[in-house]
Amino acid sequence: MGCCGSTERTKREWKPLEDRSCTDLPWFLLFTVFCVGMGSICGFTIATGGAGRLVFGYDSYGNTCGQRNEQIEGVRLSGLDQTDKKYVFFLDPCNIDIVQRKIKSMALCVSLCPDEELRTYQDLKRFAMHNGSELCSYELAGHKYPDLPERFDKCPKLPVPPSKSLPVFNRCTPVDISCYAKFAEAVVTFVSDNSVLHRLIGGVIASKEIIVGLCLLALVLSMILMVIIRYISAVLVWILTAMVVLGSLAGTSILWWLYIDHRLTANETLSKETAETTETKDAKEEAEMTRDNAQALLVYAIAATVFTVILLLLMLFMRKRVALTIALFHVAGKVFIHLPLLTLQPFCTFLALLLFWMYWGLVLLFLGTTGNPVQNEETGLTEFRLTGPLQYMTWYHAVGLIWISEFILACQQMTVAGAVVTYYYTRDKTRLPVTPILSSVLRLMRYHLGTVAKGSFIITLVKIPRLMLMYVHNQLKGKENAFARCMLKTCICCLWCLEKCLNYLNQNAYAATAINSTSFCTSARDAFVILVENALRVAAINAVGDFVLFLGKILIVTSTAFAGVLLLNYQRDYAEWVLPLIIVCLFAFLVAHCFLSIFEIVVDVLFLCFAIDTKYNDGTPGKEFYMDKALMEFVENSRKLERVVERGRNRPTEAVSVEGPEMKPMQEEDNL
């Protein structure tokens, strides 16, 4: 169960897809128990009436609308029969607390929401008499509304806006959008002008067809880019590499030229100073400034020169690794051709996350209306709050949000890794399983859910303190001293870096589990050893590959935004279509990130399989390679280059004559 107490053999014998057994079973049981606890919280909220109070609503005296209620000790006007009063009516629906982000108005159960504006207390009386729906507090008689002194505190604020009931949650909601503007201000805190909100919402509603079309365009562009990267990877990678090198050389040259120019200017100024007998104060300051600029440019030029030299050396020594990145991108394109259903993984994962987040949010709302009735001393209204040990259910529920979300993402990584491993270690691609992705899902559910649960729990352990520190930092913003602020940001940054490293290691651990069916800790250790042995290759793949994929995301977003500008410009002015364009760009980036992240996972899994293949196989009988032809060509070229270098060291004069026969079989293979 633990990393340090593993009893598995220390010498790994990789047997891809041969032996399969359950891994990390205790962690699967622990995760199952945790999920049962999450379900128990939902059941508790339903059993104690929290779900009913959320759905049907309740008044400020603790009565659930549309039901017969029991008396609450110490709360007057509780225990009323509200069977005929199914709607919640707020006396002042626009009275919103910006800080606490909740309505502070008194709530009552009514039989009908006012569908027209009521301007006077006579209108309130007439509405109560004609419709039987009294809009003032229960102890006030409807026919006495205009004469009661309590009408200013216990009747709705005049004028009463027309309202309609929500379809599911029976709340009387004002039809006027001005209240929505205030609510948006409470939630988002950036809308201060109702007219701006009107125009933004109007722009979104008027452009909804264009927004949907642009979102579909981003989806299509993402799928097309995943296919064409296979064919343009070599050109793209080398062009980007050349641009980086040329940009660095050009920047260094410009800095040296500026330094020389400032130096010559300083020398001319100095010669003028020596020729003149008197010197003004302005001339001295100008000469001093010129010398300071020249010294600063010298420092910048030296730093740029060092950076350029290091960059050139890295490119020189890592050029073969860049070639490996190109080969992996090429093979990744083949994987998506053989396994086209991999492109559906982002949809499945997003759907699973969306359903879980909806469930989690609904249960959280249930928790907000669950507990014991407590009278708010400030407003005098009755609220339901969890007290004692029950209040920790909210924290348990919050941990469940992180762990189960990470579990779903880890299941995607394991599913993709299993499908790619099956593809890589099947020499005859025509004999691939009919549905390798479905086979990977079934293997995950049958054998490796414990491994996924353990890996996602480790990420949760790192993410929770980081989120807590971020919350503390936001709460203390402007109150803490500079040292405390620096320490908080440093801790948050370190935890973020640790989380990213663990995510990368977890992903490779899942791939190792998919290959050899080992536990999480054993797989993580084996993957870590492989990655350390190929540190330069890993650095090149992550640097070059991630940069290429990042540019792909930028390309999709900019293309979608450009199309959006062309389409929206014919209908809307700038102030109205800026929000639709922002929505489209965010969606385009999300879609591109989801699809290209799958591509990135495929490349990482292929590299791990390639590293294992080259470590334990050499191409001889009995130890044949599993790799694709593109990777085989990379290995052959690397070996031939190494043999040429080795023979060149031993017999420099025969280096040229040896090179020809060694390269000949490779050319024949290429022609095939």
XYZ file of C-alpha atoms in Angstrom:
672
model
C 0.000 0.000 0.000
C 2.857 2.348 0.705
C 5.700 3.430 -1.523
C 8.400 2.430 0.904
C 6.911 -0.883 1.903
C 6.532 -2.410 -1.535
C 7.459 -6.096 -1.613
C 7.639 -6.352 -5.389
C 10.882 -7.357 -7.070
C 13.375 -4.561 -7.464
C 14.604 -5.689 -10.876
C 11.887 -4.932 -13.366
C 11.078 -7.443 -16.069
C 8.880 -5.593 -18.507
C 6.223 -7.855 -20.003
C 3.888 -5.550 -21.875
C 0.239 -6.603 -21.859
C 1.071 -10.154 -20.749
C 0.238 -10.401 -17.052
C -2.686 -8.463 -15.633
C -3.747 -8.282 -11.984
C -5.545 -5.883 -9.637
C -3.379 -3.049 -8.366
C -3.709 -0.926 -5.206
C -6.869 -2.694 -4.063
C -6.840 -1.041 -0.555
C -6.947 2.382 -2.191
C -9.908 1.327 -4.320
C -11.737 0.268 -1.153
C -10.787 3.554 0.537
C -12.061 5.557 -2.443
C -15.284 3.525 -2.470
C -15.834 4.271 1.220
C -15.166 7.967 0.564
C -17.725 8.022 -2.268
C -20.243 6.300 0.010
C -19.627 9.138 2.479
C -20.311 11.689 -0.278
C -23.563 9.930 -1.087
C -24.478 9.808 2.610
C -24.191 13.602 2.798
C -26.701 13.888 -0.039
C -28.997 11.405 1.671
C -28.703 13.292 4.970
C -29.710 16.593 3.358
C -32.742 14.942 1.741
C -33.781 13.122 4.929
C -33.499 16.232 7.108
C -35.504 18.393 4.721
C -32.677 20.514 3.327
C -33.373 19.414 -0.228
C -37.084 20.125 0.182
C -36.417 23.587 1.577
C -34.140 24.359 -1.360
C -36.559 23.122 -4.019
C -39.835 24.375 -2.534
C -38.391 27.341 -0.639
C -39.091 28.504 2.895
C -40.143 31.732 4.542
C -38.410 33.812 7.180
C -40.211 31.895 9.963
C -38.893 28.454 8.977
C -42.023 27.253 7.146
C -41.492 25.255 3.956
C -43.813 26.508 1.239
C -46.384 24.102 -0.185
C -46.259 21.801 2.874
C -47.721 21.366 6.329
C -45.040 22.399 8.850
C -44.266 21.608 12.467
C -43.828 24.190 15.175
C -40.226 25.352 15.762
C -39.549 26.076 19.399
C -38.923 29.755 20.062
C -39.874 30.909 16.548
C -43.183 32.670 16.211
C -45.411 32.128 13.194
C -43.734 28.769 12.551
C -45.624 25.504 12.109
C -48.118 26.972 9.631
C -50.006 24.987 7.027
C -48.651 26.356 3.735
C -50.157 23.710 1.464
C -51.914 26.296 -0.701
C -49.001 28.731 -0.669
C -46.404 27.269 -3.030
C -44.366 30.343 -3.996
C -41.683 32.293 -2.106
C -42.151 36.053 -2.251
C -39.414 38.509 -1.126
C -40.584 41.816 0.295
C -37.536 43.583 -1.162
C -35.924 41.300 -3.782
C -33.345 43.916 -4.754
C -31.991 44.245 -1.197
C -28.768 42.316 -1.799
C -25.768 42.131 0.496
C -22.747 42.709 -1.780
C -20.271 41.278 0.758
C -22.229 38.199 1.860
C -23.811 37.846 -1.603
C -27.323 36.985 -0.379
C -30.779 38.554 -0.261
C -31.452 40.259 3.082
C -35.185 40.686 2.506
C -37.937 38.958 4.485
C -39.474 36.001 2.625
C -43.106 34.827 2.741
C -45.065 31.953 1.248
C -47.775 33.186 -1.116
C -50.329 31.500 -3.317
C -49.697 33.720 -6.346
C -46.912 36.007 -7.557
C -47.983 39.558 -8.534
C -47.986 39.745 -12.333
C -48.477 43.521 -12.440
C -46.886 46.469 -10.695
C -48.445 47.398 -7.339
C -47.837 51.071 -6.512
C -49.883 51.685 -3.344
C -51.106 49.806 -0.270
C -54.579 49.972 -1.787
C -53.184 47.910 -4.670
C -51.800 45.399 -2.148
C -55.237 45.168 -0.501
C -57.018 44.715 -3.833
C -54.502 41.995 -4.898
C -55.078 40.153 -1.590
C -58.859 40.392 -1.854
C -59.141 39.352 -5.516
C -56.429 36.654 -5.660
C -56.319 35.483 -2.040
C -52.537 36.063 -1.951
C -51.492 38.282 0.967
C -48.111 39.901 0.338
C -47.569 41.269 3.866
C -46.534 39.343 6.969
C -48.906 36.605 8.131
C -50.176 38.418 11.249
C -51.485 41.354 9.189
C -54.979 41.157 7.737
C -55.192 41.936 4.029
C -58.221 44.245 4.249
C -56.414 46.482 6.788
C -53.162 47.028 4.820
C -53.651 50.775 4.080
C -54.298 51.687 7.758
C -51.841 49.476 9.689
C -48.789 51.229 11.201
C -46.696 48.043 10.690
C -47.147 48.252 6.916
C -43.811 50.059 6.421
C -41.786 47.206 8.010
C -43.838 44.090 7.263
C -45.176 44.837 3.799
C -43.249 44.802 0.513
C -41.320 47.846 -0.576
C -43.357 49.998 -2.952
C -43.690 49.874 -5.840
C -43.871 46.062 -6.042
C -42.430 45.033 -9.450
C -44.249 42.419 -11.553
C -42.769 38.960 -11.119
C -42.994 35.408 -12.371
C -42.271 32.104 -10.654
C -39.240 30.057 -11.657
C -40.063 26.742 -13.407
C -38.505 24.418 -10.790
C -37.582 26.579 -7.807
C -40.841 28.307 -6.928
C -39.525 31.813 -6.264
C -41.247 34.994 -7.361
C -38.595 36.584 -9.574
C -38.911 40.226 -10.757
C -39.368 40.617 -14.492
C -37.434 43.919 -14.493
C -33.783 43.365 -15.376
C -32.550 46.091 -13.028
C -32.609 43.640 -10.119
C -30.524 41.241 -12.182
C -27.967 44.000 -12.682
C -27.664 44.373 -8.908
C -27.371 40.616 -8.506
C -24.642 40.541 -11.155
C -22.883 43.279 -9.222
C -23.058 41.141 -6.096
C -21.648 38.076 -7.817
C -19.164 39.549 -10.245
C -18.602 42.974 -8.615
C -17.647 44.684 -11.874
C -20.978 45.795 -13.327
C -21.801 49.299 -12.113
C -23.973 50.574 -14.960
C -27.212 48.787 -15.775
C -27.122 50.044 -19.355
C -23.808 48.292 -19.905
C -25.259 45.030 -18.605
C -28.312 45.451 -20.852
C -26.146 45.948 -23.923
C -23.837 43.015 -23.102
C -26.701 40.594 -22.504
C -28.474 41.908 -25.595
C -25.339 41.344 -27.667
C -25.051 37.740 -26.482
C -28.723 36.982 -27.150
C -28.665 38.609 -30.602
C -25.468 36.776 -31.601
C -26.277 33.335 -30.168
C -26.316 31.644 -33.590
C -22.928 33.126 -34.484
C -21.523 32.108 -31.086
C -22.616 28.494 -31.605
C -21.169 28.494 -35.124
C -17.824 29.883 -33.959
C -17.648 27.301 -31.167
C -18.193 24.554 -33.740
C -15.475 26.173 -35.880
C -13.037 25.984 -32.949
C -13.942 22.319 -32.505
C -13.326 21.527 -36.173
C -10.037 23.463 -36.231
C -8.793 21.549 -33.185
C -9.539 18.189 -34.809
C -7.932 19.252 -38.102
C -4.811 20.538 -36.347
C -4.326 17.212 -34.570
C -4.249 15.480 -37.961
C -2.018 17.907 -39.888
C 0.567 18.181 -37.081
C 1.690 14.733 -38.175
C 2.624 16.033 -41.632
C 4.039 19.448 -40.744
C 5.781 18.554 -37.464
C 9.286 18.428 -38.983
C 8.948 21.723 -40.845
C 7.199 23.411 -37.931
C 9.709 22.332 -35.288
C 12.777 23.297 -37.327
C 11.255 26.630 -38.360
C 10.523 27.475 -34.721
C 14.006 26.383 -33.686
C 15.593 28.500 -36.417
C 13.442 31.493 -35.458
C 14.519 31.217 -31.815
C 18.207 30.978 -32.743
C 18.056 33.790 -35.306
C 16.075 35.974 -32.918
C 18.649 35.443 -30.194
C 21.535 36.248 -32.574
C 19.759 39.340 -33.897
C 18.971 40.606 -30.390
C 22.573 40.102 -29.264
C 23.928 41.869 -32.344
C 21.601 44.846 -31.840
C 22.660 45.189 -28.202
C 26.363 45.197 -29.151
C 25.706 47.732 -31.902
C 23.848 49.999 -29.473
C 26.680 49.677 -26.957
C 29.315 50.622 -29.540
C 27.188 53.561 -30.702
C 26.761 54.866 -27.138
C 30.465 54.324 -26.479
C 31.454 56.393 -29.502
C 29.026 59.124 -28.439
C 30.518 59.142 -24.942
C 34.060 59.450 -26.367
C 33.035 62.403 -28.541
C 31.469 64.117 -25.543
C 34.587 63.514 -23.462
C 36.854 64.978 -26.146
C 34.688 68.099 -26.315
C 34.873 68.467 -22.548
C 38.661 68.363 -22.540
C 38.822 70.923 -25.350
C 36.607 73.407 -23.528
C 37.860 75.359 -20.492
C 34.402 75.750 -18.927
C 31.769 73.131 -18.515
C 28.105 73.621 -17.765
C 26.108 71.510 -15.311
C 23.777 70.208 -18.052
C 26.719 69.004 -20.115
C 28.110 67.103 -17.134
C 24.741 65.412 -16.494
C 24.393 64.484 -20.153
C 27.859 62.952 -20.252
C 27.181 61.039 -17.051
C 23.900 59.701 -18.452
C 25.616 58.594 -21.665
C 28.267 56.685 -19.703
C 25.589 55.010 -17.539
C 23.621 53.962 -20.619
C 26.741 52.552 -22.216
C 27.554 50.509 -19.100
C 23.995 49.202 -18.898
C 24.058 48.218 -22.567
C 27.376 46.441 -21.997
C 25.827 44.348 -19.231
C 22.811 43.541 -21.401
C 25.003 42.651 -24.386
C 27.209 40.337 -22.300
C 24.151 38.625 -20.782
C 22.582 38.204 -24.232
C 25.857 36.803 -25.577
C 26.047 34.237 -22.770
C 22.421 33.265 -23.362
C 22.986 32.915 -27.118
C 26.105 30.786 -26.644
C 24.264 28.510 -24.214
C 21.323 28.283 -26.601
C 23.572 27.376 -29.536
C 25.344 24.717 -27.470
C 22.024 23.279 -26.369
C 20.775 23.188 -29.950
C 24.022 21.527 -31.015
C 23.894 18.820 -28.381
C 20.106 18.346 -28.471
C 19.583 18.303 -32.215
C 19.070 14.522 -32.134
C 16.516 14.937 -29.360
C 14.645 17.435 -31.493
C 14.601 14.817 -34.241
C 13.088 12.388 -31.711
C 10.355 14.917 -30.926
C 9.532 15.156 -34.629
C 9.381 11.350 -34.905
C 7.093 11.109 -31.857
C 4.758 13.743 -33.313
C 4.666 11.759 -36.555
C 3.803 8.514 -34.745
C 1.226 10.318 -32.575
C -0.544 11.367 -35.763
C -0.650 7.704 -36.806
C -2.106 6.763 -33.423
C -5.050 9.104 -33.973
C -5.562 7.665 -37.452
C -5.686 4.100 -36.078
C -7.600 5.135 -32.930
C -9.919 7.963 -34.059
C -12.142 7.562 -30.999
C -9.363 9.112 -28.917
C -10.693 12.468 -30.094
C -13.888 11.759 -28.136
C -12.050 11.461 -24.827
C -12.246 15.213 -24.055
C -16.024 15.099 -24.571
C -16.448 12.071 -22.300
C -14.236 13.580 -19.598
C -15.930 16.969 -19.809
C -19.370 15.355 -19.625
C -18.362 13.297 -16.575
C -16.892 16.367 -14.870
C -19.942 18.470 -15.735
C -22.364 15.904 -14.307
C -20.311 15.550 -11.133
C -19.960 19.314 -10.685
C -23.716 19.747 -11.123
C -24.345 17.061 -8.505
C -21.753 18.601 -6.170
C -23.211 22.079 -6.535
C -26.740 20.814 -5.916
C -25.693 18.985 -2.740
C -23.823 22.106 -1.616
C -27.052 24.077 -1.998
C -28.827 21.358 -0.013
C -26.261 21.792 2.744
C -26.947 25.518 2.775
C -30.558 24.842 3.800
C -29.825 21.931 6.144
C -29.391 22.053 9.896
C -31.056 23.587 12.912
C -33.204 26.747 12.694
C -31.289 29.765 14.018
C -32.645 33.305 14.311
C -30.372 35.943 12.817
C -29.860 38.621 15.483
C -29.233 41.346 12.906
C -32.246 40.777 10.655
C -34.514 38.736 12.954
C -35.022 36.171 10.158
C -34.865 32.405 10.654
C -31.997 30.608 8.938
C -30.903 26.957 8.879
C -27.293 26.268 9.844
C -25.208 23.184 10.525
C -23.883 23.158 14.083
C -21.506 20.931 16.012
C -19.775 18.038 14.199
C -22.239 18.299 11.308
C -20.591 21.508 10.096
C -17.556 19.469 8.998
C -19.676 17.836 6.295
C -19.099 20.923 4.178
C -15.318 20.421 4.405
C -15.715 16.728 3.585
C -17.821 17.710 0.593
C -15.165 20.239 -0.527
C -12.405 17.592 -0.380
C -14.648 15.332 -2.449
C -14.833 17.979 -5.166
C -11.048 17.951 -5.588
C -10.419 14.220 -5.184
C -13.220 12.991 -7.449
C -12.430 15.632 -10.108
C -8.796 14.533 -10.119
C -9.948 10.910 -10.202
C -11.992 11.555 -13.360
C -9.030 13.295 -15.040
C -6.736 10.433 -13.997
C -9.167 7.917 -15.505
C -8.846 9.777 -18.810
C -5.042 9.614 -18.605
C -5.119 5.895 -17.804
C -7.590 5.202 -20.606
C -5.499 7.054 -23.191
C -2.306 5.442 -21.897
C -3.832 1.957 -22.121
C -4.973 2.496 -25.715
C -1.593 3.942 -26.804
C 0.310 1.113 -25.074
C -1.862 -1.425 -26.884
C -1.100 0.303 -30.185
C 2.653 0.529 -29.534
C 3.152 -3.065 -28.379
C 1.111 -4.592 -31.207
C 3.643 -5.230 -33.969
C 1.037 -6.009 -36.616
C -1.279 -2.975 -36.550
C -3.891 -4.894 -38.539
C -4.379 -7.128 -35.480
C -5.291 -4.348 -33.111
C -8.403 -4.988 -30.979
C -11.645 -3.918 -32.590
C -12.188 -1.299 -29.888
C -8.829 -0.690 -28.160
C -10.204 2.296 -26.236
C -13.128 0.273 -24.876
C -10.666 -2.484 -23.976
C -8.558 0.077 -22.127
C -11.627 1.320 -20.222
C -12.568 -2.240 -19.243
C -8.997 -2.963 -18.048
C -9.078 0.232 -16.012
C -12.391 -0.629 -14.360
C -11.421 -4.232 -13.689
C -7.820 -3.888 -12.538
C -6.545 -0.351 -11.974
C -9.167 1.858 -10.292
C -7.135 1.654 -7.075
C -4.050 2.975 -8.835
C -6.004 5.893 -10.256
C -7.530 6.617 -6.832
C -4.105 6.669 -5.173
C -2.535 8.934 -7.792
C -5.445 11.392 -7.666
C -5.311 11.428 -3.848
C -1.647 12.470 -3.937
C -2.547 15.406 -6.191
C -5.382 16.283 -3.794
C -2.974 16.381 -0.850
C -0.907 19.018 -2.650
C -3.812 20.998 -4.099
C -5.738 21.470 -0.834
C -2.993 23.408 1.031
C -2.309 25.480 -2.087
C -5.978 26.470 -2.329
C -6.066 27.233 1.388
C -3.008 29.479 1.085
C -4.582 31.236 -1.895
C -7.717 31.838 0.183
C -5.656 33.223 3.065
C -3.731 35.443 0.649
C -6.959 36.853 -0.808
C -8.444 37.461 2.641
C -5.316 39.260 3.867
C -4.776 41.273 0.699
C -3.647 44.750 1.710
C -3.370 43.834 5.406
C -0.218 41.695 5.558
C 3.315 43.079 5.485
C 5.679 42.660 2.557
C 7.526 39.688 4.094
C 4.337 37.735 4.801
C 3.028 38.477 1.298
C 6.299 37.275 -0.230
C 6.287 34.093 1.861
C 2.678 33.305 0.941
C 3.332 33.777 -2.765
C 6.510 31.680 -2.514
C 4.659 28.820 -0.818
C 1.837 28.983 -3.358
C 4.330 28.946 -6.239
C 6.288 26.009 -4.764
C 3.116 23.983 -4.232
C 2.007 24.781 -7.783
C 5.339 23.571 -9.180
C 5.155 20.428 -7.016
C 1.643 19.769 -8.279
C 2.752 20.062 -11.918
C 5.698 17.715 -11.348
C 3.482 15.175 -9.606
C 0.940 15.412 -12.421
C 3.651 14.596 -14.965
C 5.000 11.733 -12.849
C 1.483 10.381 -12.254
C 0.784 10.378 -15.966
C 3.902 8.307 -16.637
C 3.071 6.056 -13.682
C -0.321 5.315 -15.249
C 1.425 4.465 -18.516
C 3.805 2.101 -16.685
C 0.806 0.478 -14.980
C -0.894 0.057 -18.346
C 2.247 -1.620 -19.704
C 3.132 -3.999 -16.878
C 0.160 -3.971 -14.469
C 2.179 -2.877 -11.440
C 1.050 -0.847 -8.427
C 1.177 2.932 -8.409
C 4.365 3.275 -6.361
C 6.223 0.636 -8.348
C 5.072 2.162 -11.633
C 6.022 5.667 -10.475
C 9.479 4.462 -9.438
C 10.053 2.616 -12.735
C 8.821 5.578 -14.773
C 10.991 7.968 -12.767
C 14.086 5.835 -13.417
C 13.344 5.755 -17.152
C 12.784 9.520 -17.249
C 16.003 10.267 -15.355
C 17.988 8.041 -17.716
C 16.552 10.037 -20.641
C 16.629 13.464 -18.997
C 17.883 15.330 -22.071
C 15.299 13.705 -24.305
C 12.559 14.547 -21.798
C 13.724 18.161 -21.673
C 13.747 18.451 -25.460
C 10.325 16.844 -25.880
C 8.745 18.961 -23.165
C 10.371 22.192 -24.338
C 9.895 21.805 -28.087
C 6.698 19.759 -27.994
C 4.897 21.938 -25.458
C 5.897 25.079 -27.342
C 4.546 23.679 -30.605
C 1.273 22.668 -28.954
C 1.019 26.062 -27.259
C 1.384 27.759 -30.631
C -1.323 25.437 -31.922
C -3.682 26.641 -29.183
C -2.869 30.256 -30.000
C -3.472 29.549 -33.703
C -6.935 28.093 -33.016
C -7.931 30.964 -30.707
C -6.715 33.677 -33.095
C -8.335 32.020 -36.118
C -11.641 31.715 -34.286
C -11.393 35.303 -33.011
C -10.623 36.595 -36.516
C -13.635 34.779 -37.929
C -15.716 36.136 -35.049
C -14.640 39.713 -35.759
C -15.586 39.345 -39.422
C -18.996 37.849 -38.649
C -19.964 40.003 -35.672
C -18.757 43.220 -37.267
C -21.599 43.071 -39.800
C -24.256 43.024 -37.063
C -23.073 44.648 -33.852
C -21.056 47.621 -32.770
C -17.976 47.007 -30.629
C -19.599 47.522 -27.218
C -22.215 44.868 -27.987
C -20.174 42.099 -29.574
C -17.142 42.277 -27.315
C -18.729 39.872 -24.774
C -19.733 37.282 -27.428
C -16.197 37.453 -28.808
C -14.717 36.903 -25.329
C -17.020 33.917 -24.803
C -16.006 32.435 -28.146
C -12.274 32.926 -27.467
C -12.543 31.300 -24.042
C -14.430 28.354 -25.490
C -11.926 28.039 -28.355
C -9.007 27.968 -25.917
C -10.793 25.393 -23.758
C -11.499 23.135 -26.737
C -7.969 23.515 -28.122
C -6.496 22.807 -24.695
C -8.607 19.655 -24.269
C -7.747 18.216 -27.682
C -4.064 19.132 -27.699
C -3.703 17.906 -24.123
C -4.813 14.485 -25.380
C -2.178 14.798 -28.108
C 0.403 15.694 -25.449
C -0.548 12.648 -23.359
C -0.168 10.429 -26.430
C 3.305 11.841 -27.142
C 4.416 11.330 -23.513
C 3.160 7.739 -23.435
C 4.827 7.002 -26.768
C 8.118 8.358 -25.444
C 7.947 6.185 -22.318
C 7.218 3.116 -24.456
C 10.074 4.076 -26.791
C 12.512 4.532 -23.898
C 11.564 1.134 -22.440
C 11.776 -0.466 -25.877
C 15.281 0.847 -26.578
C 16.484 -0.055 -23.067
C 15.408 -3.701 -23.052
C 15.477 -4.524 -26.777
C 18.248 -4.155 -29.361
C 16.681 -5.527 -32.557
C 18.369 -8.930 -32.370
C 16.338 -12.169 -32.612
C 14.375 -12.613 -29.416
C 14.720 -8.926 -28.581
C 12.968 -7.328 -31.540
C 11.810 -3.733 -31.327
C 8.122 -2.882 -31.013
C 8.492 0.668 -32.303
C 7.046 2.234 -35.437
C 9.106 2.653 -38.635
C 9.596 6.386 -38.009
C 11.119 5.711 -34.599
C 13.116 2.809 -36.040
C 14.656 5.196 -38.571
C 15.607 7.540 -35.764
C 17.315 4.694 -33.876
C 19.152 3.505 -36.993
C 20.370 6.995 -37.812
C 21.561 7.483 -34.239
C 23.431 4.178 -34.262
C 25.086 4.888 -37.597
C 26.167 8.307 -36.408
C 27.618 6.779 -33.248
C 29.519 4.134 -35.272
C 30.894 6.788 -37.597
C 32.085 8.854 -34.654
C 33.588 5.816 -32.953
C 35.488 4.707 -36.030
C 36.518 8.267 -36.727
C 38.213 8.371 -33.363
C 40.042 5.085 -33.975
C 40.911 5.546 -37.641
C 40.467 9.163 -38.696
C 41.768 8.501 -42.181
C 39.158 5.824 -42.909
C 36.154 7.698 -41.630
C 34.892 8.646 -45.090
C 35.232 5.152 -46.571
C 33.366 3.575 -43.662
C 30.396 5.950 -43.790
C 29.133 4.869 -47.210
C 28.535 1.113 -46.582
C 26.934 1.852 -43.180
C 24.317 4.216 -44.592
C 23.368 2.041 -47.560
C 20.912 -0.347 -45.838
C 19.115 2.649 -44.322
C 18.548 4.127 -47.763
C 17.103 0.849 -49.000
C 14.720 0.758 -46.048
C 13.642 4.321 -46.741
C 12.848 3.415 -50.324
C 10.628 0.626 -49.078
